[in-house]
C-alpha cells in the first residue's frame, strides 16, 4: 500500500487475492489493511494537511503538480487500462478510453484552482468590507466501487487536490490493483508525502475509515445500501459525506424518435459495460406506436453482440465482475420471470460459460415488480409501454433513484418539456452516457448526495469563510451587536 510516501505491507502481513473475472483465477495479491494501517494512513493525511505545507501551497503550485500527474497518466494509460481490465473484467477498450480521458479532470481542476476563489460581498455597512475565502475541507477518505475504480477515484481526487485537501482512498476489494498502480504516478509527479495514500482491503477497511474522527469528509461511490450505512456512521461525528449511489435510470422513447439511432442508444445504455454502470439505462419506457419496431431493431443488433475476452478489441461484452454479482443477476431474473415478466431474449448464463450473462430484454414489466424498482447492475433491460406524455413522466419518476435518464424524440419542445420534468441528475436527449469533467454529475433521491465534476464538484471539497474588515478604525458601540 502507499502510505505517507512509503510502499508498505499490511501491519500483520495479511494479503487479499484479486481475481481476474474472465479466467476466474487469482492474478494479483495485495495487502489487506488492518485498523492500525488505516490509522497510519489517516494520520499521514492529517499531518500533511495540518502541519505540512500542502494546504498553504499556492494554487499555482498545486495546479503544476496536477498537470504533471495528468501527463504521467497519458503516458501510462495503456498499462493502467490493462491492469484495470484484468481486475474488473470490463473491456480493455472501455478502460483505455477512461484512462485516456482521465487527464482532463486534472487539467480542468488545475484550471479552476487558479481561477477566482471567493468573492467580494456587497456590504450595506459604510465602514465594512466583506469577502469570502474558499479553504480546503481537510482530510478526505474516498471509498470506491469495482466498476470504474480509478475513474471514480479521480472524480474525487482532482477537485480535492485543487482545493488543497489531502486524500486516503480505499478501492473495492475486487479491484484494488489500478489505484495502487496509480500511486506510483502520484509519487513520480512529486506530490509531498501524506497528500495521497492508498489502502487495500474489504468492507472492514471502509468501516474503519468512515468511523475515523480524524477525517473531514467521506467521498463514497457504491451501492445505496452501503451508502446509507456510511452516512449513519458519519452522522455520529458530523463528518461530511458525498454519496454517488446506484440508479434505475429510464430511457423514455416517443413514437416520433429516430428508431435506428434510438436503438443504438438503448443498447449502449444497458449492454455496454455489461450493464455494470451506475447510470445504466435499465428501464425502457416506450410509446405504444414505436415499441414493436424499436424492439425489433434492438434485437437485430443484440443478436450480434460479441461476448468474450475483455482484452480483445472485437469483444463487446465482458463477464459479470464477480461470482456474487453473477448470482445476483441470475436470481433477479428468476424473480422477474416468476412475477410475470416475459423474456424477449437472454435471461440465462451465456454459452461461453464463466460469469457471462446473455444480454437480456424483459417485456411486460410492471412498476410493482422488483426488476422495475431495484438495480440489477447487469445486462438486463426492462420494457414498459405508455400512451401519453404524462404517463411517461410518471413511470420515469416512479423510482427511489434519480441518477440519469434518456429522452428520445425529434420534437424539440417535447424533449425539453420531458427532460425538465424527470427527476434525475443527468438527462440526455437523443444520446446516452456522455460525461465530462466540467459537467456536474450526481443523483436525486436515493441516488446520492452532492455532485461530482464541474465547479459544484470543487465546492464539495471546500469550506467557505467570510472575512469582515472594519475600515474606519473607530471604536464602535459595544452594545449594538453585529448589525
Ligand atoms: P459496494 O457498495 O458493495 O462497495 C463499494 C465500496 O464500499 C467498496 O470499496 C467496499 O469495500 C466498500 N464497503 C462495503 N461495505 C462497507 C461499509 N459498511 N463501510 C464502508 N465501506 C464499505 O458497491 P460495488 O458493488 O463495489 O459497486 C457497485 C455499486 O456502485 C452499484 O450500486 C452502482 O450503481 C454504484 N456506482 C455508482 C456510481 C455513481 O457515480 N453514482 C458509479 C459507479 C458505481
Coordinates of C-alpha atoms and ligand atoms in Angstrom, one line a residue:
X1 CA 0.0 0.0 0.0
X2 CA 1.1 3.6 -0.4
X3 CA 1.1 5.4 3.0
X4 CA 2.9 8.6 3.8
X5 CA 5.0 8.3 0.7
X6 CA 6.2 4.8 1.6
X7 CA 5.3 1.4 0.0
X8 CA 4.2 -0.9 2.8
X9 CA 2.6 -4.3 3.5
X10 CA -0.2 -4.7 6.0
X11 CA 1.0 -4.4 9.6
X12 CA 0.0 -8.1 10.2
X13 CA 1.3 -9.3 6.8
X14 CA -2.2 -10.2 5.7
X15 CA -3.0 -10.3 2.0
X16 CA -6.0 -10.3 -0.3
X17 CA -6.4 -12.1 -3.6
X18 CA -7.6 -10.3 -6.6
X19 CA -9.4 -12.4 -9.3
X20 CA -9.4 -12.0 -13.0
X21 CA -13.2 -12.3 -13.7
X22 CA -12.6 -13.6 -17.2
X23 CA -10.4 -16.5 -16.2
X24 CA -11.7 -16.8 -12.6
X25 CA -8.1 -17.1 -11.4
X26 CA -6.1 -15.1 -8.8
X27 CA -3.9 -12.7 -10.8
X28 CA -2.7 -10.4 -8.0
X29 CA -2.2 -10.3 -4.3
X30 CA -2.4 -7.1 -2.4
X31 CA -2.1 -6.2 1.3
X32 CA -5.2 -6.4 3.5
X33 CA -5.0 -3.3 5.6
X34 CA -5.6 -3.6 9.4
X35 CA -7.2 -1.0 11.7
X36 CA -3.6 0.2 12.5
X37 CA -2.8 0.7 8.8
X38 CA -6.0 2.8 8.4
X39 CA -5.0 4.9 11.4
X40 CA -1.5 5.3 10.0
X41 CA -2.8 6.4 6.6
X42 CA -5.3 8.8 8.1
X43 CA -2.6 10.3 10.4
X44 CA -0.3 10.8 7.4
X45 CA -3.0 12.6 5.6
X46 CA -3.9 14.6 8.7
X47 CA -0.3 15.6 9.3
X48 CA 0.2 16.6 5.7
X49 CA -2.9 18.8 6.0
X50 CA -2.5 20.2 9.5
X51 CA 1.3 20.8 9.7
X52 CA 2.5 20.1 6.3
X53 CA 3.0 22.7 3.7
X54 CA 0.3 21.3 1.3
X55 CA -2.7 23.4 2.3
X56 CA -0.5 26.5 2.3
X57 CA 0.9 25.8 -1.2
X58 CA -0.2 28.3 -3.8
X59 CA -3.0 27.1 -6.1
X60 CA -0.5 27.6 -9.0
X61 CA 1.9 25.1 -7.4
X62 CA -0.9 22.5 -6.9
X63 CA -2.0 23.1 -10.4
X64 CA 1.5 22.4 -11.8
X65 CA 1.7 19.1 -9.9
X66 CA -1.7 18.1 -11.2
X67 CA -0.8 18.9 -14.8
X68 CA 2.4 16.8 -14.3
X69 CA 0.2 13.9 -13.0
X70 CA -2.1 14.3 -16.0
X71 CA 0.9 13.9 -18.3
X72 CA 2.0 10.8 -16.5
X73 CA -1.5 9.3 -16.8
X74 CA -1.4 9.9 -20.6
X75 CA 2.0 8.2 -20.8
X76 CA 0.9 5.1 -18.8
X77 CA -2.7 4.8 -20.0
X78 CA -2.3 1.5 -21.8
X79 CA -0.6 -0.3 -18.9
X80 CA -3.2 1.1 -16.4
X81 CA -6.0 0.0 -18.7
X82 CA -4.6 -3.5 -19.0
X83 CA -4.4 -3.7 -15.2
X84 CA -7.9 -2.5 -14.7
X85 CA -9.5 -4.6 -17.3
X86 CA -7.7 -7.7 -15.9
X87 CA -9.0 -6.7 -12.4
X88 CA -12.7 -5.9 -13.2
X89 CA -13.4 -7.8 -16.5
X90 CA -14.6 -4.7 -18.3
X91 CA -13.4 -4.2 -21.9
X92 CA -9.9 -3.1 -22.3
X93 CA -11.1 -0.6 -24.9
X94 CA -13.5 1.0 -22.4
X95 CA -10.9 1.1 -19.7
X96 CA -8.4 2.6 -22.1
X97 CA -10.9 5.3 -23.1
X98 CA -11.4 6.1 -19.5
X99 CA -7.7 6.4 -18.7
X100 CA -7.1 8.4 -21.9
X101 CA -9.8 10.9 -20.8
X102 CA -8.8 11.0 -17.1
X103 CA -6.1 13.6 -17.5
X104 CA -8.8 16.1 -18.5
X105 CA -10.1 16.0 -14.8
X106 CA -6.7 17.1 -13.6
X107 CA -6.3 19.8 -16.3
X108 CA -9.9 21.1 -15.6
X109 CA -9.5 21.3 -11.8
X110 CA -5.9 22.7 -12.2
X111 CA -7.6 25.5 -14.2
X112 CA -10.3 26.0 -11.6
X113 CA -7.7 26.0 -8.8
X114 CA -6.0 29.1 -10.3
X115 CA -9.2 31.0 -11.2
X116 CA -11.2 33.2 -8.9
X117 CA -11.6 31.9 -5.3
X118 CA -14.3 33.5 -3.2
X119 CA -16.0 36.8 -3.9
X120 CA -16.4 40.4 -2.6
X121 CA -19.7 40.8 -0.9
X122 CA -21.9 43.9 -1.5
X123 CA -21.8 45.4 2.0
X124 CA -24.6 47.6 3.4
X125 CA -22.3 48.9 6.1
X126 CA -20.3 52.0 5.2
X127 CA -17.2 51.1 7.2
X128 CA -17.1 47.5 6.3
X129 CA -15.7 45.4 3.5
X130 CA -16.5 41.7 3.4
X131 CA -15.3 38.9 1.2
X132 CA -15.4 35.1 1.2
X133 CA -12.4 32.8 1.1
X134 CA -12.5 29.2 -0.2
X135 CA -10.5 26.9 2.0
X136 CA -9.8 23.2 1.8
X137 CA -12.1 21.0 3.8
X138 CA -9.3 18.8 5.2
X139 CA -8.7 15.1 5.0
X140 CA -10.8 13.2 2.5
X141 CA -11.4 9.5 2.7
X142 CA -12.6 8.1 -0.6
X143 CA -14.2 4.6 -0.9
X144 CA -14.8 3.4 -4.4
X145 CA -16.6 0.5 -6.2
X146 CA -15.2 -2.1 -8.6
X147 CA -16.8 -1.0 -11.9
X148 CA -14.6 2.0 -12.7
X149 CA -12.2 2.2 -9.8
X150 CA -9.7 4.8 -11.0
X151 CA -12.1 6.9 -13.0
X152 CA -14.4 7.3 -9.9
X153 CA -11.4 7.9 -7.6
X154 CA -10.1 10.7 -9.8
X155 CA -13.5 12.4 -9.9
X156 CA -12.8 12.9 -6.2
X157 CA -9.0 13.3 -6.2
X158 CA -8.7 16.0 -8.8
X159 CA -11.1 18.5 -7.1
X160 CA -9.7 17.5 -3.6
X161 CA -6.1 18.3 -4.7
X162 CA -7.2 21.5 -6.4
X163 CA -8.9 22.6 -3.2
X164 CA -5.8 21.8 -1.1
X165 CA -7.2 18.7 0.7
X166 CA -5.3 15.5 1.5
X167 CA -6.6 12.1 0.5
X168 CA -6.8 8.5 1.5
X169 CA -8.5 6.1 -0.9
X170 CA -9.7 2.5 -0.4
X171 CA -10.7 0.9 -3.7
X172 CA -13.0 -2.1 -3.8
X173 CA -11.5 -5.4 -2.6
X174 CA -12.5 -6.8 -6.0
X175 CA -10.4 -4.3 -7.9
X176 CA -7.6 -2.9 -5.8
X177 CA -4.7 -3.0 -8.3
X178 CA -5.2 0.0 -10.5
X179 CA -5.5 2.5 -7.6
X180 CA -2.2 1.1 -6.2
X181 CA -0.5 1.3 -9.6
X182 CA -1.8 4.9 -9.9
X183 CA 0.0 5.8 -6.7
X184 CA 3.3 5.3 -8.5
X185 CA 2.4 8.1 -10.8
X186 CA 1.4 10.4 -7.9
X187 CA 4.8 9.6 -6.4
X188 CA 6.6 10.3 -9.6
X189 CA 4.7 13.6 -10.1
X190 CA 6.3 14.8 -6.9
X191 CA 3.3 15.3 -4.5
X192 CA 4.5 15.7 -0.9
X193 CA 4.3 12.6 1.3
X194 CA 1.0 12.0 3.0
X195 CA -1.1 14.0 0.4
X196 CA -2.2 10.9 -1.3
X197 CA -2.5 7.5 0.3
X198 CA -3.9 4.1 -0.9
X199 CA -5.2 1.3 1.4
X200 CA -6.3 -2.0 0.0
X201 CA -8.9 -4.2 1.8
X202 CA -12.5 -5.0 2.1
X203 CA -15.6 -3.5 3.8
X204 CA -13.9 -3.6 7.2
X205 CA -11.3 -1.2 6.0
X206 CA -14.0 1.1 4.6
X207 CA -15.7 0.9 8.0
X208 CA -12.5 1.8 9.9
X209 CA -12.1 4.8 7.6
X210 CA -15.6 6.1 7.8
X211 CA -15.6 5.7 11.6
X212 CA -12.5 7.8 12.0
X213 CA -12.9 11.0 13.9
X214 CA -9.7 12.3 12.2
X215 CA -11.2 12.7 8.7
X216 CA -13.3 15.6 7.4
X217 CA -15.1 14.1 4.5
X218 CA -16.1 10.7 3.1
X219 CA -16.4 10.6 -0.6
X220 CA -18.2 7.4 -1.5
X221 CA -19.3 5.7 -4.7
X222 CA -21.1 2.4 -4.5
X223 CA -24.4 0.8 -3.7
X224 CA -27.2 2.6 -1.9
X225 CA -27.2 0.1 1.0
X226 CA -23.5 0.8 1.8
X227 CA -24.0 4.5 1.2
X228 CA -26.7 4.6 3.8
X229 CA -24.6 2.7 6.3
X230 CA -21.7 5.1 5.8
X231 CA -24.0 8.1 6.2
X232 CA -25.2 6.7 9.5
X233 CA -21.7 6.2 10.8
X234 CA -20.6 9.6 9.5
X235 CA -23.5 11.3 11.3
X236 CA -22.1 10.4 14.6
X237 CA -19.1 12.7 14.0
X238 CA -20.9 15.0 11.6
X239 CA -18.3 14.1 9.0
X240 CA -19.3 15.5 5.7
X241 CA -20.4 12.9 3.1
X242 CA -20.6 12.8 -0.6
X243 CA -22.5 9.9 -1.9
X244 CA -22.7 8.7 -5.5
X245 CA -25.0 5.7 -5.4
X246 CA -27.0 3.4 -7.7
X247 CA -29.7 4.1 -10.3
X248 CA -32.6 2.6 -12.2
X249 CA -32.4 5.1 -15.0
X250 CA -35.3 5.4 -17.5
X251 CA -35.0 5.6 -21.3
X252 CA -38.1 7.4 -22.4
X253 CA -38.8 6.8 -26.1
X254 CA -41.6 8.6 -28.0
X255 CA -43.2 7.4 -31.3
X256 CA -41.5 10.3 -33.2
X257 CA -37.9 9.2 -32.4
X258 CA -35.4 8.1 -35.0
X259 CA -35.7 4.4 -34.4
X260 CA -32.2 3.3 -35.6
X261 CA -30.4 6.0 -33.6
X262 CA -32.6 5.3 -30.5
X263 CA -32.0 1.5 -30.7
X264 CA -28.2 2.1 -30.6
X265 CA -28.6 4.5 -27.7
X266 CA -30.7 2.0 -25.7
X267 CA -28.1 -0.8 -26.4
X268 CA -25.2 1.5 -25.4
X269 CA -27.2 2.4 -22.2
X270 CA -27.7 -1.1 -20.9
X271 CA -25.4 -3.6 -22.6
X272 CA -22.2 -1.6 -22.8
X273 CA -20.0 -2.4 -19.7
X274 CA -22.3 -5.5 -19.3
X275 CA -24.8 -3.1 -17.7
X276 CA -22.3 -2.7 -14.8
X277 CA -22.7 1.1 -14.7
X278 CA -24.4 3.2 -12.2
X279 CA -26.1 5.2 -15.0
X280 CA -27.2 2.1 -16.9
X281 CA -30.5 2.9 -18.8
X282 CA -32.2 -0.2 -17.4
X283 CA -35.9 0.8 -17.8
X284 CA -37.1 1.2 -21.4
X285 CA -40.3 3.3 -21.2
X286 CA -41.6 3.2 -24.8
X287 CA -44.6 4.7 -26.5
X288 CA -47.0 2.2 -27.9
X289 CA -46.6 3.1 -31.6
X290 CA -42.8 2.8 -31.6
X291 CA -42.5 -0.3 -29.4
X292 CA -42.5 -3.2 -31.8
X293 CA -40.2 -1.6 -34.4
X294 CA -37.8 -0.4 -31.7
X295 CA -37.5 -3.8 -30.0
X296 CA -37.0 -5.5 -33.4
X297 CA -34.2 -3.1 -34.2
X298 CA -32.6 -3.6 -30.8
X299 CA -32.9 -7.4 -31.1
X300 CA -31.2 -7.3 -34.5
X301 CA -28.1 -5.8 -33.0
X302 CA -28.2 -7.7 -29.7
X303 CA -28.0 -11.0 -31.6
X304 CA -24.6 -9.9 -32.9
X305 CA -23.1 -8.7 -29.6
X306 CA -19.7 -10.4 -29.2
X307 CA -19.1 -11.8 -25.8
X308 CA -15.6 -12.8 -24.9
X309 CA -12.1 -11.9 -23.7
X310 CA -12.3 -8.3 -22.5
X311 CA -8.7 -7.8 -23.8
X312 CA -9.7 -8.5 -27.4
X313 CA -10.6 -5.5 -29.5
X314 CA -13.5 -7.2 -31.1
X315 CA -15.2 -8.1 -27.8
X316 CA -18.3 -6.1 -27.0
X317 CA -19.4 -7.5 -23.7
X318 CA -17.3 -9.0 -20.9
X319 CA -18.4 -11.1 -17.9
X320 CA -20.0 -10.0 -14.7
X321 CA -17.2 -8.8 -12.5
X322 CA -17.6 -11.3 -9.6
X323 CA -19.4 -14.6 -8.8
X324 CA -21.7 -12.9 -6.3
X325 CA -22.7 -10.3 -9.0
X326 CA -23.4 -13.1 -11.5
X327 CA -25.5 -15.0 -8.9
X328 CA -27.4 -11.8 -8.0
X329 CA -28.3 -11.1 -11.7
X330 CA -29.5 -14.7 -12.1
X331 CA -31.7 -14.6 -9.1
X332 CA -33.2 -11.3 -10.0
X333 CA -34.0 -12.7 -13.5
X334 CA -35.7 -15.8 -11.9
X335 CA -37.8 -13.5 -9.6
X336 CA -38.8 -11.3 -12.6
X337 CA -40.0 -14.3 -14.5
X338 CA -42.0 -15.5 -11.5
X339 CA -43.6 -12.1 -11.2
X340 CA -44.8 -12.2 -14.8
X341 CA -42.1 -10.6 -17.0
X342 CA -41.9 -12.0 -20.5
X343 CA -38.4 -12.9 -21.7
X344 CA -37.8 -11.4 -25.2
X345 CA -34.2 -12.6 -25.2
X346 CA -31.5 -13.8 -22.8
X347 CA -32.3 -14.3 -19.1
X348 CA -29.7 -17.1 -18.8
X349 CA -26.0 -17.7 -18.5
X350 CA -24.2 -17.4 -21.8
X351 CA -22.9 -20.5 -23.5
X352 CA -19.3 -19.3 -23.3
X353 CA -19.5 -20.1 -19.5
X354 CA -17.7 -18.3 -16.7
X355 CA -19.6 -15.3 -15.3
X356 CA -21.0 -14.4 -18.7
X357 CA -24.7 -13.5 -18.9
X358 CA -26.7 -13.2 -22.2
X359 CA -27.9 -9.7 -23.0
X360 CA -31.5 -9.8 -21.7
X361 CA -34.7 -8.0 -22.6
X362 CA -37.8 -8.4 -20.4
X363 CA -41.2 -7.2 -21.6
X364 CA -44.4 -6.7 -19.8
X365 CA -42.6 -5.4 -16.7
X366 CA -44.8 -3.6 -14.2
X367 CA -43.9 -0.9 -11.7
X368 CA -44.7 -3.2 -8.8
X369 CA -42.0 -5.7 -9.9
X370 CA -38.6 -5.9 -8.2
X371 CA -36.9 -5.8 -11.6
X372 CA -38.5 -2.4 -12.2
X373 CA -37.5 -1.0 -8.8
X374 CA -34.2 -2.5 -7.9
X375 CA -30.8 -2.0 -9.5
X376 CA -29.6 -5.2 -11.3
X377 CA -26.1 -3.9 -12.3
X378 CA -26.1 -6.3 -15.2
X379 CA -27.2 -6.5 -18.9
X380 CA -31.0 -6.5 -18.3
X381 CA -33.4 -4.2 -20.0
X382 CA -36.9 -4.0 -18.6
X383 CA -39.6 -2.8 -21.0
X384 CA -42.8 -0.9 -20.3
X385 CA -45.3 0.7 -22.6
X386 CA -47.0 4.1 -22.3
X387 CA -49.6 6.1 -24.3
X388 CA -49.4 9.7 -23.1
X389 CA -46.5 12.0 -22.3
X390 CA -47.9 12.5 -18.7
X391 CA -47.8 8.7 -18.2
X392 CA -44.3 8.5 -19.5
X393 CA -43.1 11.1 -17.0
X394 CA -45.0 9.4 -14.2
X395 CA -43.4 6.0 -15.0
X396 CA -39.9 7.5 -15.4
X397 CA -40.2 9.1 -11.9
X398 CA -41.6 6.0 -10.3
X399 CA -38.3 5.1 -8.6
X400 CA -36.5 5.8 -5.4
X401 CA -33.4 6.6 -7.5
X402 CA -32.7 9.6 -9.8
X403 CA -29.3 9.4 -11.3
X404 CA -29.8 9.6 -15.0
X405 CA -32.4 9.4 -17.9
X406 CA -32.6 9.4 -21.7
X407 CA -35.3 11.1 -23.7
X408 CA -35.7 10.1 -27.3
X409 CA -37.8 12.2 -29.6
X410 CA -37.3 14.5 -32.6
X411 CA -39.8 17.0 -31.2
X412 CA -37.6 19.7 -29.6
X413 CA -40.4 21.1 -27.4
X414 CA -41.4 17.8 -26.1
X415 CA -37.7 16.8 -25.5
X416 CA -37.2 19.9 -23.2
X417 CA -40.6 19.5 -21.5
X418 CA -39.9 16.0 -20.6
X419 CA -36.2 16.5 -19.6
X420 CA -37.3 19.2 -17.3
X421 CA -39.9 17.0 -15.5
X422 CA -37.7 14.0 -15.0
X423 CA -36.2 13.9 -11.5
X424 CA -32.6 12.9 -12.3
X425 CA -29.1 14.4 -12.0
X426 CA -28.3 14.0 -15.7
X427 CA -30.7 13.8 -18.7
X428 CA -29.5 13.1 -22.2
X429 CA -31.7 14.0 -25.2
X430 CA -31.2 11.6 -28.2
X431 CA -28.0 10.4 -26.6
X432 CA -26.8 8.5 -23.5
X433 CA -23.8 8.1 -21.2
X434 CA -21.9 11.3 -22.1
X435 CA -19.7 12.6 -19.3
X436 CA -17.2 15.4 -18.9
X437 CA -15.1 17.0 -16.1
X438 CA -17.0 20.3 -16.5
X439 CA -20.5 18.7 -16.3
X440 CA -21.9 18.2 -12.8
X441 CA -22.9 14.5 -12.1
X442 CA -24.9 13.1 -9.2
X443 CA -28.2 11.9 -8.0
X444 CA -31.6 13.0 -6.9
X445 CA -33.4 10.9 -4.3
X446 CA -31.6 7.7 -3.2
X447 CA -29.0 8.0 -6.0
X448 CA -26.9 10.2 -3.7
X449 CA -26.0 13.4 -2.0
X450 CA -23.8 16.1 -3.6
X451 CA -22.3 16.5 -7.1
X452 CA -19.1 15.5 -8.7
X453 CA -17.5 17.3 -11.6
X454 CA -17.9 20.9 -12.6
X455 CA -17.5 23.8 -10.2
X456 CA -20.0 22.1 -7.9
X457 CA -17.6 19.2 -7.6
X458 CA -14.8 21.6 -6.3
X459 CA -17.2 23.2 -3.8
X460 CA -17.7 19.8 -2.2
X461 CA -14.1 19.9 -1.0
X462 CA -14.1 23.5 0.2
X463 CA -15.2 25.4 3.3
X464 CA -16.4 28.9 2.8
X465 CA -15.1 31.5 5.2
X466 CA -16.4 35.1 5.4
X467 CA -13.9 37.8 6.3
X468 CA -15.2 41.1 7.6
X469 CA -12.8 44.2 7.6
X470 CA -13.6 47.4 9.5
X471 CA -12.1 50.3 7.6
X472 CA -12.8 53.4 9.7
X473 CA -10.5 52.4 12.6
X474 CA -13.0 54.0 15.1
X475 CA -14.4 52.3 18.2
X476 CA -18.0 51.0 17.9
X477 CA -20.8 51.0 20.4
X478 CA -20.1 47.7 22.2
X479 CA -23.8 47.0 22.8
X480 CA -25.2 47.3 19.3
X481 CA -24.1 43.9 18.4
X482 CA -23.2 42.9 14.9
X483 CA -25.6 44.9 12.8
Ligands
LIG1 P1 -20.5 -1.6 -2.8 O1 -21.4 -0.6 -2.1 O2 -20.7 -3.0 -2.5 O3 -18.9 -1.3 -2.4 C1 -18.4 0.0 -2.6 C2 -17.2 0.1 -1.7 O4 -17.6 0.2 -0.3 C3 -16.1 -1.0 -1.7 O5 -14.9 -0.4 -1.7 C4 -16.4 -1.7 -0.4 O6 -15.3 -2.4 0.1 C5 -16.9 -0.6 0.5 N1 -17.7 -1.0 1.6 C6 -18.6 -2.1 1.7 N2 -19.3 -2.1 2.9 C7 -18.8 -1.0 3.6 C8 -19.1 -0.4 4.8 N3 -20.0 -1.0 5.6 N4 -18.5 0.7 5.2 C9 -17.6 1.3 4.4 N5 -17.2 0.8 3.2 C10 -17.8 -0.3 2.8 O7 -20.5 -1.3 -4.3 P2 -19.9 -2.1 -5.5 O8 -20.6 -3.4 -5.6 O9 -18.4 -2.1 -5.4 O10 -20.3 -1.2 -6.8 C11 -21.5 -1.2 -7.4 C12 -22.4 -0.1 -6.9 O11 -21.8 1.1 -7.1 C13 -23.7 -0.1 -7.7 O12 -24.8 0.1 -6.9 C14 -23.5 1.2 -8.6 O13 -24.7 1.8 -9.0 C15 -22.7 2.0 -7.7 N6 -22.0 3.0 -8.6 C16 -22.4 4.3 -8.5 C17 -21.8 5.3 -9.3 C18 -22.2 6.7 -9.3 O14 -21.4 7.6 -9.7 N7 -23.3 7.1 -8.8 C19 -20.7 4.9 -10.2 C20 -20.4 3.6 -10.2 C21 -21.0 2.6 -9.4

